[in-house]
Amino acid sequence: MASSTVRLRASAPSFTAHSAANPQAELSSSSLVPIRQRRPQLTRPSVTETFSVAPTHLSSAKVVGSLPQGAGVPPAKRGSRAPQAVATEAAPAVAEATAFHAKDDGFLYCDDRKVVDVMEEVPEKRPFYLYSKRQLTKNYKAYEAALSGLDSFIGYAIKANNNLKILQHLQQLGSGAVLVSGNELQLALKAGFDPTRCIFNGNGKLVEELVLAARAGVLVNVDSEFDLEHITQAGKIAGKTVKVLFRINPDVDPQVHPYVSTGNKNSKFGIRNEKLQWFLDEVRARPELELVGIHCHLGSTITKVNVFKDAAVLMVEYAEEIRRQGFTLRYLNIGGGLGIDYKREGAILPSPTDLIDTVRDLVKREKLTLIIEPGRSMVGNTCALVNRVTGVKSNGNKNFVVVDGSMSELIRPSLYDAYQHIELVSPCSGPVDTFDVVGPVCESADFLGKARQLPTPPEGAGLVVHDSGAYCMAMASTYNLRMRPPEYWVDEAGQLQKIRHAETLDDHLRAFEGL
């Protein structure tokens, strides 16, 4: 397989204006200087002038390879097996076990509870999400330990999973929160998060949402010219000075699915280098705003921590130049995006410690408070979607396992062609074959997995989609009037607790009452 190279195409902040006669002039290749070899200088251009961006390539990290789904997958006793990605970074010798695991008796467990027994205990005979509270705590503690010795805080990305019970538990553990809407802000406050440890992200924040943030004292990321204007308006309405961070687009390609890549130059997110000086001048002139930090976010499902280091080096260069202009920066927010082992083949992926260690010395040297925004890596492996087999059928040269779960409950495979491991919850003696696992929704795109090798399951057999804690229930819909499922967790004592009610048809009809 051909390897790729992760590249930083943006420079350190030279912020030097082109001549007025030729504002779009490009630098010659002889003027391109790696940022480690120079001290960038800033000048104050007019709003209409552009700035030079000298490319530099800091990273030679190779991208983790992957194979097509189903390629080289051996027969399995209960579950489908994906090919393991090739790891190219130093890592621990073994991968840690997660809450959902099979034991020697052939059954799948959530912590110490057989999933098949949980299925009997759950009264709703429909798909449901099952979580391990113990795994959630373990994931948070891993980030907490990784940040030891640093001035820092964790901002959990509510967009990944907005279950109120999960939010309350993370808040009690000490987490802050990252928000992308006014409703997420209100939910965070209801869950008890300290608003001064909350960050409001987003490229299209509304004035009314920003007023809520200003009144609460939430940190706000500036994403664009109009966003700056809206935040200023919100500060005036609230009568508060809004503490802001600049979300800088570092032009880093993290080599992930384009739908979850957010730090490249053509992304809808962030402020490009050539515009940054204008934003600095504007903030200086606006008493409603106080610049307290800078932020970047590269994307999601990232499995190479070198890209975080490259981005952090660039961000520190920006911080130094901004400080030289008289601003007091306190925060460096490097976002989130750490991937998880969706393949469930024991691949060694970077840990929170691996991630934080790439930026630890930089943050200490610059005396900055580090903000990290985990979402997927906080909740992804805490959960599985539990389904029942409705039946098995064949058409042409395709075999199908039809289950009661669907793209309505879990859209990631249909939306991103994402792989999530699928497994039967009990031993099965049926012949092993290759199946597409599909739901009952009236769409050909309604699948949970393709070309999975599974024992032919009987009707009613339990089947789980693993690692469903992030961007699954949060993206669920009521398409085909399939109401969103209930959620349960196994607590630290091994007890099953409902943490979200199932939606019903009455909930749907309630929206039309009185009309």
Short mmCIF file of C-alpha atoms in Angstrom, two decimals:
data_model
loop_
_atom_site.label_atom_id
_atom_site.label_comp_id
_atom_site.label_asym_id
_atom_site.label_seq_id
_atom_site.Cartn_x
_atom_site.Cartn_y
_atom_site.Cartn_z
CA MET A 1 0.00 0.00 0.00
CA ALA A 2 1.33 3.39 -0.91
CA SER A 3 1.96 5.58 2.08
CA SER A 4 0.87 9.19 2.39
CA THR A 5 2.51 12.08 4.16
CA VAL A 6 0.72 14.34 6.58
CA ARG A 7 1.72 17.90 5.71
CA LEU A 8 1.39 21.30 7.26
CA ARG A 9 0.82 23.65 4.37
CA ALA A 10 0.47 26.82 6.42
CA SER A 11 3.37 28.79 7.78
CA ALA A 12 4.13 30.43 11.02
CA PRO A 13 2.55 33.86 11.10
CA SER A 14 4.70 36.14 8.99
CA PHE A 15 1.67 38.45 8.51
CA THR A 16 3.63 40.55 5.99
CA ALA A 17 1.47 42.59 3.61
CA HIS A 18 1.88 42.27 -0.12
CA SER A 19 2.44 45.44 -2.05
CA ALA A 20 -0.67 47.43 -2.87
CA ALA A 21 0.21 47.20 -6.54
CA ASN A 22 0.06 43.42 -6.47
CA PRO A 23 -1.90 42.26 -3.41
CA GLN A 24 -2.16 38.69 -4.66
CA ALA A 25 1.55 38.25 -5.30
CA GLU A 26 2.94 34.86 -4.28
CA LEU A 27 6.25 34.34 -2.54
CA SER A 28 8.96 32.75 -4.60
CA SER A 29 10.09 29.28 -3.61
CA SER A 30 13.43 30.69 -2.46
CA SER A 31 11.68 32.70 0.25
CA LEU A 32 10.00 29.72 1.90
CA VAL A 33 11.60 29.31 5.31
CA PRO A 34 10.66 26.61 7.86
CA ILE A 35 9.13 28.21 10.93
CA ARG A 36 11.70 26.72 13.26
CA GLN A 37 14.41 28.70 11.44
CA ARG A 38 12.95 32.20 11.77
CA ARG A 39 11.12 34.57 14.05
CA PRO A 40 7.94 35.69 12.31
CA GLN A 41 7.30 39.43 12.16
CA LEU A 42 3.93 41.17 12.06
CA THR A 43 2.99 44.41 10.41
CA ARG A 44 -0.30 46.26 10.52
CA PRO A 45 -1.94 46.19 7.09
CA SER A 46 -5.22 47.72 6.02
CA VAL A 47 -8.36 45.61 5.99
CA THR A 48 -8.08 45.14 2.22
CA GLU A 49 -4.48 43.93 2.18
CA THR A 50 -3.59 40.25 2.17
CA PHE A 51 -0.69 38.48 3.89
CA SER A 52 1.91 36.07 2.67
CA VAL A 53 1.64 32.45 3.71
CA ALA A 54 4.95 30.66 3.43
CA PRO A 55 4.33 26.89 3.34
CA THR A 56 6.36 24.62 5.52
CA HIS A 57 6.33 20.85 5.94
CA LEU A 58 6.91 19.90 9.54
CA SER A 59 5.65 16.37 9.62
CA SER A 60 6.92 13.28 7.91
CA ALA A 61 4.50 11.03 9.77
CA LYS A 62 3.01 8.30 7.62
CA VAL A 63 -0.73 7.83 7.59
CA VAL A 64 -2.09 4.69 9.20
CA GLY A 65 -3.16 2.40 6.36
CA SER A 66 -6.51 0.69 6.04
CA LEU A 67 -7.94 -2.04 3.84
CA PRO A 68 -11.32 -2.22 2.13
CA GLN A 69 -14.12 -3.42 4.36
CA GLY A 70 -14.28 -7.18 4.45
CA ALA A 71 -10.90 -7.69 2.80
CA GLY A 72 -9.10 -10.68 4.23
CA VAL A 73 -11.64 -11.17 7.03
CA PRO A 74 -11.43 -14.64 8.58
CA PRO A 75 -14.49 -16.62 9.75
CA ALA A 76 -15.67 -15.68 13.22
CA LYS A 77 -17.45 -17.47 16.03
CA ARG A 78 -19.84 -14.64 16.91
CA GLY A 79 -18.72 -11.50 15.15
CA SER A 80 -17.41 -9.87 12.03
CA ARG A 81 -13.72 -9.03 11.96
CA ALA A 82 -12.22 -6.09 10.13
CA PRO A 83 -8.63 -5.99 8.89
CA GLN A 84 -6.26 -4.39 11.37
CA ALA A 85 -4.67 -1.07 10.42
CA VAL A 86 -0.90 -0.90 10.27
CA ALA A 87 0.43 1.03 13.25
CA THR A 88 3.49 3.15 12.54
CA GLU A 89 4.15 4.88 15.87
CA ALA A 90 5.70 3.56 19.04
CA ALA A 91 3.00 2.29 21.39
CA PRO A 92 2.39 -0.06 24.31
CA ALA A 93 2.80 -3.74 23.61
CA VAL A 94 -0.88 -4.61 24.08
CA ALA A 95 -4.19 -2.87 23.57
CA GLU A 96 -6.37 -2.33 26.63
CA ALA A 97 -9.59 -4.30 26.94
CA THR A 98 -12.81 -2.32 26.88
CA ALA A 99 -16.09 -2.79 28.70
CA PHE A 100 -17.65 -4.85 25.91
CA HIS A 101 -15.78 -8.12 25.62
CA ALA A 102 -16.32 -11.83 25.08
CA LYS A 103 -15.43 -14.39 27.71
CA ASP A 104 -14.44 -18.02 27.38
CA ASP A 105 -18.09 -19.09 27.62
CA GLY A 106 -18.70 -17.49 24.22
CA PHE A 107 -21.04 -14.76 25.49
CA LEU A 108 -20.58 -11.02 25.08
CA TYR A 109 -20.40 -9.01 28.31
CA CYS A 110 -20.80 -5.38 29.27
CA ASP A 111 -18.47 -5.21 32.26
CA ASP A 112 -19.60 -8.29 34.19
CA ARG A 113 -23.13 -8.47 32.79
CA LYS A 114 -24.06 -10.80 29.94
CA VAL A 115 -25.59 -8.69 27.22
CA VAL A 116 -28.14 -11.42 26.50
CA ASP A 117 -29.31 -11.16 30.13
CA VAL A 118 -29.54 -7.39 29.83
CA MET A 119 -31.74 -7.88 26.76
CA GLU A 120 -34.13 -9.93 28.85
CA GLU A 121 -34.16 -7.32 31.63
CA VAL A 122 -34.84 -4.34 29.36
CA PRO A 123 -38.64 -4.03 29.03
CA GLU A 124 -38.59 -2.35 25.60
CA LYS A 125 -38.30 -5.09 23.01
CA ARG A 126 -36.69 -2.80 20.46
CA PRO A 127 -33.15 -1.56 19.78
CA PHE A 128 -31.47 0.15 22.72
CA TYR A 129 -28.13 1.75 23.54
CA LEU A 130 -26.19 0.08 26.35
CA TYR A 131 -23.35 1.92 28.12
CA SER A 132 -20.69 1.10 30.68
CA LYS A 133 -20.49 3.85 33.29
CA ARG A 134 -17.24 2.31 34.49
CA GLN A 135 -15.68 2.70 31.02
CA LEU A 136 -16.81 6.33 30.87
CA THR A 137 -15.05 7.04 34.16
CA LYS A 138 -11.95 5.18 32.98
CA ASN A 139 -11.79 7.25 29.79
CA TYR A 140 -12.07 10.53 31.69
CA LYS A 141 -9.41 9.47 34.19
CA ALA A 142 -7.05 8.65 31.30
CA TYR A 143 -7.25 12.25 30.09
CA GLU A 144 -6.98 13.57 33.63
CA ALA A 145 -3.80 11.55 34.21
CA ALA A 146 -2.36 12.61 30.86
CA LEU A 147 -2.78 16.28 31.79
CA SER A 148 -1.12 15.88 35.19
CA GLY A 149 1.42 18.64 35.81
CA LEU A 150 -0.08 21.00 33.25
CA ASP A 151 -2.28 24.02 33.75
CA SER A 152 -5.22 22.66 31.78
CA PHE A 153 -8.82 21.64 31.60
CA ILE A 154 -10.87 19.11 29.68
CA GLY A 155 -13.79 20.36 27.62
CA TYR A 156 -16.00 17.40 26.72
CA ALA A 157 -17.55 17.83 23.25
CA ILE A 158 -21.29 17.64 23.95
CA LYS A 159 -22.01 17.12 20.24
CA ALA A 160 -20.60 13.58 20.53
CA ASN A 161 -23.27 12.48 23.00
CA ASN A 162 -25.69 14.80 24.76
CA ASN A 163 -27.28 12.38 27.23
CA LEU A 164 -27.91 14.42 30.38
CA LYS A 165 -26.85 11.61 32.73
CA ILE A 166 -23.54 11.26 30.90
CA LEU A 167 -23.01 15.02 31.07
CA GLN A 168 -23.76 15.11 34.79
CA HIS A 169 -21.32 12.28 35.43
CA LEU A 170 -18.53 13.97 33.49
CA GLN A 171 -19.22 17.26 35.26
CA GLN A 172 -18.95 15.51 38.63
CA LEU A 173 -15.60 14.07 37.54
CA GLY A 174 -14.35 17.60 36.86
CA SER A 175 -14.87 18.10 33.14
CA GLY A 176 -15.72 21.31 31.33
CA ALA A 177 -17.81 21.34 28.17
CA VAL A 178 -17.59 22.34 24.52
CA LEU A 179 -20.78 23.63 22.91
CA VAL A 180 -21.90 24.33 19.37
CA SER A 181 -25.44 25.64 19.92
CA GLY A 182 -27.52 27.61 22.37
CA ASN A 183 -29.40 24.47 23.35
CA GLU A 184 -26.15 22.67 24.13
CA LEU A 185 -25.18 25.67 26.27
CA GLN A 186 -28.43 25.47 28.22
CA LEU A 187 -28.03 21.70 28.61
CA ALA A 188 -24.47 22.17 29.89
CA LEU A 189 -25.68 24.66 32.49
CA LYS A 190 -28.48 22.29 33.53
CA ALA A 191 -25.89 19.52 33.94
CA GLY A 192 -23.95 21.79 36.31
CA PHE A 193 -20.88 22.64 34.23
CA ASP A 194 -18.89 25.70 35.32
CA PRO A 195 -19.55 28.21 32.50
CA THR A 196 -16.01 29.59 32.78
CA ARG A 197 -14.82 26.10 31.75
CA CYS A 198 -17.15 25.96 28.75
CA ILE A 199 -16.21 26.91 25.18
CA PHE A 200 -18.76 27.95 22.55
CA ASN A 201 -17.56 26.76 19.12
CA GLY A 202 -19.15 26.99 15.71
CA ASN A 203 -19.06 28.81 12.40
CA GLY A 204 -22.66 30.06 12.47
CA LYS A 205 -23.45 31.13 16.03
CA LEU A 206 -26.61 33.26 16.28
CA VAL A 207 -26.73 36.54 18.21
CA GLU A 208 -29.41 35.22 20.58
CA GLU A 209 -27.23 32.19 21.36
CA LEU A 210 -24.21 34.40 21.90
CA VAL A 211 -26.17 36.61 24.31
CA LEU A 212 -26.79 33.52 26.47
CA ALA A 213 -23.07 32.72 26.32
CA ALA A 214 -22.07 36.30 27.20
CA ARG A 215 -24.42 36.42 30.17
CA ALA A 216 -23.17 33.05 31.43
CA GLY A 217 -19.48 33.95 31.08
CA VAL A 218 -18.66 31.23 28.56
CA LEU A 219 -15.47 31.38 26.48
CA VAL A 220 -16.35 31.99 22.82
CA ASN A 221 -14.35 31.07 19.73
CA VAL A 222 -14.25 33.65 16.93
CA ASP A 223 -14.64 31.97 13.53
CA SER A 224 -15.17 34.75 10.95
CA GLU A 225 -15.69 38.46 10.35
CA PHE A 226 -19.46 38.23 10.81
CA ASP A 227 -18.98 36.03 13.86
CA LEU A 228 -16.80 38.73 15.42
CA GLU A 229 -19.55 41.27 14.75
CA HIS A 230 -22.23 39.00 16.25
CA ILE A 231 -20.15 38.39 19.38
CA THR A 232 -19.63 42.13 19.75
CA GLN A 233 -23.39 42.70 19.47
CA ALA A 234 -24.02 40.02 22.09
CA GLY A 235 -21.55 41.64 24.48
CA LYS A 236 -23.32 44.98 24.10
CA ILE A 237 -26.76 43.42 24.69
CA ALA A 238 -25.56 41.45 27.71
CA GLY A 239 -23.53 44.34 29.09
CA LYS A 240 -20.57 41.99 29.47
CA THR A 241 -17.05 41.74 28.11
CA VAL A 242 -16.86 38.48 26.19
CA LYS A 243 -13.67 36.44 26.56
CA VAL A 244 -12.79 35.15 23.10
CA LEU A 245 -10.34 32.80 21.43
CA PHE A 246 -9.46 32.95 17.74
CA ARG A 247 -10.18 29.71 15.93
CA ILE A 248 -7.25 29.59 13.53
CA ASN A 249 -7.38 27.38 10.45
CA PRO A 250 -3.87 25.86 10.44
CA ASP A 251 -4.19 24.23 6.99
CA VAL A 252 -3.33 20.77 8.30
CA ASP A 253 -4.51 17.68 6.45
CA PRO A 254 -5.10 14.97 9.09
CA GLN A 255 -5.79 12.33 6.40
CA VAL A 256 -9.30 11.44 7.55
CA HIS A 257 -12.70 11.27 5.83
CA PRO A 258 -13.40 14.71 4.29
CA TYR A 259 -16.66 14.98 6.24
CA VAL A 260 -14.71 15.01 9.53
CA SER A 261 -11.67 17.02 8.42
CA THR A 262 -11.93 20.57 9.77
CA GLY A 263 -8.41 22.05 9.70
CA ASN A 264 -7.60 22.20 5.98
CA LYS A 265 -7.51 25.43 4.02
CA ASN A 266 -10.84 24.87 2.24
CA SER A 267 -12.74 24.09 5.44
CA LYS A 268 -15.73 26.20 6.45
CA PHE A 269 -14.15 26.57 9.90
CA GLY A 270 -11.65 29.05 11.27
CA ILE A 271 -9.61 32.13 10.41
CA ARG A 272 -6.87 31.91 7.81
CA ASN A 273 -3.40 33.32 8.46
CA GLU A 274 -3.74 36.12 5.92
CA LYS A 275 -6.75 37.55 7.77
CA LEU A 276 -5.49 37.27 11.33
CA GLN A 277 -3.97 40.73 11.68
CA TRP A 278 -7.29 42.34 10.79
CA PHE A 279 -8.97 40.38 13.61
CA LEU A 280 -6.30 41.47 16.09
CA ASP A 281 -6.80 45.11 15.20
CA GLU A 282 -10.58 44.78 15.44
CA VAL A 283 -10.51 43.12 18.87
CA ARG A 284 -8.17 45.82 20.14
CA ALA A 285 -10.74 48.44 19.09
CA ARG A 286 -13.76 46.68 20.63
CA PRO A 287 -14.20 47.04 24.41
CA GLU A 288 -16.86 44.30 24.36
CA LEU A 289 -14.19 41.70 23.55
CA GLU A 290 -11.12 40.39 25.38
CA LEU A 291 -8.77 38.09 23.48
CA VAL A 292 -7.63 35.37 25.89
CA GLY A 293 -6.48 32.52 23.66
CA ILE A 294 -6.22 30.74 20.34
CA HIS A 295 -7.81 27.53 19.14
CA CYS A 296 -7.52 25.02 16.33
CA HIS A 297 -9.33 21.80 15.49
CA LEU A 298 -7.92 19.43 12.90
CA GLY A 299 -10.73 16.92 12.48
CA SER A 300 -11.97 13.63 13.87
CA THR A 301 -10.93 9.94 13.96
CA ILE A 302 -7.25 11.01 13.92
CA THR A 303 -4.82 8.18 14.62
CA LYS A 304 -1.50 10.04 14.23
CA VAL A 305 -0.52 12.33 17.08
CA ASN A 306 2.28 13.96 15.09
CA VAL A 307 -0.27 16.20 13.37
CA PHE A 308 -1.25 17.59 16.78
CA LYS A 309 2.37 18.44 17.51
CA ASP A 310 2.81 20.12 14.15
CA ALA A 311 -0.31 22.19 14.70
CA ALA A 312 0.77 23.08 18.25
CA VAL A 313 4.17 24.30 17.03
CA LEU A 314 2.41 26.56 14.56
CA MET A 315 -0.10 27.76 17.16
CA VAL A 316 2.67 28.63 19.61
CA GLU A 317 4.31 30.75 16.90
CA TYR A 318 1.01 32.59 16.52
CA ALA A 319 0.75 33.00 20.29
CA GLU A 320 4.23 34.52 20.52
CA GLU A 321 3.48 37.06 17.81
CA ILE A 322 0.09 37.96 19.28
CA ARG A 323 1.67 38.47 22.70
CA ARG A 324 4.28 40.75 21.13
CA GLN A 325 1.41 42.97 20.05
CA GLY A 326 0.44 43.43 23.69
CA PHE A 327 -2.31 40.84 24.09
CA THR A 328 -2.36 38.63 27.19
CA LEU A 329 -3.02 35.10 25.98
CA ARG A 330 -3.85 32.48 28.59
CA TYR A 331 -5.29 29.57 26.62
CA LEU A 332 -4.10 27.23 23.89
CA ASN A 333 -6.97 25.04 22.74
CA ILE A 334 -5.84 22.21 20.46
CA GLY A 335 -9.33 20.77 20.00
CA GLY A 336 -10.06 17.07 19.99
CA GLY A 337 -10.23 14.39 17.33
CA LEU A 338 -8.34 11.40 18.76
CA GLY A 339 -9.57 8.22 17.09
CA ILE A 340 -10.65 4.92 18.62
CA ASP A 341 -10.25 1.28 17.58
CA TYR A 342 -13.44 0.79 15.57
CA LYS A 343 -11.93 -2.30 13.94
CA ARG A 344 -11.66 -4.02 17.35
CA GLU A 345 -8.70 -6.09 16.25
CA GLY A 346 -6.45 -4.92 19.07
CA ALA A 347 -4.80 -2.19 17.02
CA ILE A 348 -2.51 0.00 19.11
CA LEU A 349 -3.76 3.57 18.75
CA PRO A 350 -2.43 6.72 20.45
CA SER A 351 -3.61 7.23 24.02
CA PRO A 352 -4.47 10.54 25.70
CA THR A 353 -0.97 10.50 27.19
CA ASP A 354 0.56 10.05 23.73
CA LEU A 355 -1.43 13.05 22.53
CA ILE A 356 -0.64 15.35 25.46
CA ASP A 357 3.05 14.40 25.46
CA THR A 358 3.39 15.82 21.93
CA VAL A 359 2.52 19.32 23.19
CA ARG A 360 3.52 19.17 26.88
CA ASP A 361 6.87 20.95 26.61
CA LEU A 362 5.50 23.66 24.31
CA VAL A 363 2.64 24.47 26.66
CA LYS A 364 4.90 24.57 29.72
CA ARG A 365 7.46 26.75 27.97
CA GLU A 366 4.85 29.29 26.89
CA LYS A 367 3.04 29.21 30.28
CA LEU A 368 -0.31 28.58 28.59
CA THR A 369 -3.38 26.80 29.92
CA LEU A 370 -4.03 23.84 27.64
CA ILE A 371 -7.61 23.06 26.65
CA ILE A 372 -8.40 19.68 25.11
CA GLU A 373 -11.81 18.81 23.60
CA PRO A 374 -12.31 15.02 23.59
CA GLY A 375 -15.60 13.64 22.34
CA ARG A 376 -15.29 10.35 20.47
CA SER A 377 -12.36 9.17 22.60
CA MET A 378 -14.32 10.00 25.75
CA VAL A 379 -17.58 8.19 25.00
CA GLY A 380 -17.16 6.16 21.80
CA ASN A 381 -16.12 2.82 23.30
CA THR A 382 -18.49 3.08 26.27
CA CYS A 383 -21.53 1.89 24.34
CA ALA A 384 -23.04 -0.62 21.93
CA LEU A 385 -26.31 -0.53 20.02
CA VAL A 386 -28.16 -3.73 20.90
CA ASN A 387 -30.45 -5.18 18.21
CA ARG A 388 -32.47 -8.31 17.55
CA VAL A 389 -32.34 -10.35 14.37
CA THR A 390 -35.62 -10.17 12.45
CA GLY A 391 -34.57 -12.70 9.83
CA VAL A 392 -32.04 -13.83 7.23
CA LYS A 393 -32.54 -13.65 3.45
CA SER A 394 -30.64 -13.83 0.16
CA ASN A 395 -31.03 -11.91 -3.10
CA GLY A 396 -28.78 -12.64 -6.06
CA ASN A 397 -25.30 -13.17 -4.67
CA LYS A 398 -26.01 -11.17 -1.48
CA ASN A 399 -26.90 -12.51 1.95
CA PHE A 400 -28.62 -10.25 4.45
CA VAL A 401 -29.10 -10.30 8.20
CA VAL A 402 -32.10 -8.04 8.83
CA VAL A 403 -32.23 -6.55 12.33
CA ASP A 404 -34.62 -4.21 14.12
CA GLY A 405 -31.99 -1.45 14.33
CA SER A 406 -31.35 0.82 11.37
CA MET A 407 -29.80 3.98 9.96
CA SER A 408 -32.41 5.89 11.96
CA GLU A 409 -30.77 4.80 15.21
CA LEU A 410 -27.19 4.71 13.92
CA ILE A 411 -26.36 6.58 10.70
CA ARG A 412 -22.54 6.59 10.70
CA PRO A 413 -22.14 3.59 8.33
CA SER A 414 -24.65 5.04 5.86
CA LEU A 415 -23.37 8.61 6.17
CA TYR A 416 -19.59 8.09 6.19
CA ASP A 417 -19.31 4.47 5.07
CA ALA A 418 -17.88 4.12 8.57
CA TYR A 419 -16.87 0.73 9.91
CA GLN A 420 -18.22 -0.34 13.30
CA HIS A 421 -17.64 -3.85 14.52
CA ILE A 422 -20.68 -6.15 14.61
CA GLU A 423 -21.01 -9.17 16.87
CA LEU A 424 -23.60 -11.65 18.06
CA VAL A 425 -24.12 -11.62 21.81
CA SER A 426 -24.36 -15.43 22.23
CA PRO A 427 -22.59 -18.47 20.78
CA CYS A 428 -24.12 -19.51 17.47
CA SER A 429 -23.70 -22.84 15.70
CA GLY A 430 -25.06 -21.68 12.34
CA PRO A 431 -22.80 -21.89 9.29
CA VAL A 432 -20.49 -18.92 8.79
CA ASP A 433 -21.27 -16.82 5.75
CA THR A 434 -20.78 -13.29 4.45
CA PHE A 435 -23.68 -10.95 5.21
CA ASP A 436 -24.72 -7.36 4.87
CA VAL A 437 -26.33 -6.36 8.17
CA VAL A 438 -29.30 -4.15 7.30
CA GLY A 439 -32.30 -2.54 8.95
CA PRO A 440 -35.99 -2.17 8.03
CA VAL A 441 -35.85 1.45 6.82
CA CYS A 442 -37.09 2.06 3.28
CA GLU A 443 -33.68 3.05 1.88
CA SER A 444 -31.05 0.96 0.10
CA ALA A 445 -28.51 2.93 2.15
CA ASP A 446 -29.93 1.48 5.37
CA PHE A 447 -27.09 -0.74 6.50
CA LEU A 448 -25.07 -1.17 9.68
CA GLY A 449 -22.30 -3.19 8.11
CA LYS A 450 -21.37 -4.72 4.77
CA ALA A 451 -19.60 -7.97 3.89
CA ARG A 452 -19.39 -9.19 7.48
CA GLN A 453 -18.53 -12.80 8.21
CA LEU A 454 -20.99 -14.09 10.79
CA PRO A 455 -22.49 -17.38 11.87
CA THR A 456 -25.99 -17.56 10.38
CA PRO A 457 -28.09 -16.28 13.31
CA PRO A 458 -31.53 -17.50 14.34
CA GLU A 459 -34.48 -15.12 14.49
CA GLY A 460 -34.43 -13.14 17.73
CA ALA A 461 -30.68 -13.48 18.25
CA GLY A 462 -28.97 -10.51 19.85
CA LEU A 463 -26.57 -8.54 17.66
CA VAL A 464 -24.58 -5.47 18.71
CA VAL A 465 -22.91 -2.64 16.84
CA HIS A 466 -19.87 -1.78 18.94
CA ASP A 467 -18.37 1.61 19.80
CA SER A 468 -21.66 3.45 19.42
CA GLY A 469 -21.23 6.00 22.20
CA ALA A 470 -20.21 8.90 19.94
CA TYR A 471 -22.11 10.46 17.04
CA CYS A 472 -24.71 7.69 17.03
CA MET A 473 -27.61 8.51 19.35
CA ALA A 474 -26.64 12.17 18.94
CA MET A 475 -27.32 11.85 15.19
CA ALA A 476 -30.35 9.56 15.45
CA SER A 477 -33.56 10.52 13.67
CA THR A 478 -37.21 9.51 13.51
CA TYR A 479 -37.09 8.68 9.80
CA ASN A 480 -39.85 6.21 8.85
CA LEU A 481 -41.34 7.22 12.22
CA ARG A 482 -38.87 4.96 13.96
CA MET A 483 -38.77 6.58 17.37
CA ARG A 484 -35.40 7.14 19.04
CA PRO A 485 -34.40 4.24 21.31
CA PRO A 486 -34.00 4.08 25.08
CA GLU A 487 -30.57 4.21 26.70
CA TYR A 488 -29.29 2.21 29.66
CA TRP A 489 -26.01 1.88 31.46
CA VAL A 490 -24.44 -0.70 33.72
CA ASP A 491 -23.26 1.25 36.75
CA GLU A 492 -20.14 0.68 38.85
CA ALA A 493 -22.02 -1.80 41.03
CA GLY A 494 -23.14 -3.82 38.00
CA GLN A 495 -26.74 -2.60 38.17
CA LEU A 496 -28.71 -1.77 35.04
CA GLN A 497 -30.14 1.76 35.02
CA LYS A 498 -32.24 3.55 32.44
CA ILE A 499 -30.62 6.88 31.51
CA ARG A 500 -32.99 7.93 28.72
CA HIS A 501 -36.60 7.06 27.99
CA ALA A 502 -37.58 5.63 24.64
CA GLU A 503 -39.42 8.04 22.40
CA THR A 504 -42.99 7.09 21.55
CA LEU A 505 -45.55 7.96 18.92
CA ASP A 506 -47.26 10.11 21.56
CA ASP A 507 -44.08 12.21 21.76
CA HIS A 508 -44.33 12.78 18.02
CA LEU A 509 -48.03 13.64 18.11
CA ARG A 510 -47.50 16.07 20.98
CA ALA A 511 -45.78 18.46 18.56
CA PHE A 512 -49.10 18.88 16.75
CA GLU A 513 -51.36 19.44 19.75
CA GLY A 514 -53.48 22.57 19.53
CA LEU A 515 -52.75 23.17 15.85
#
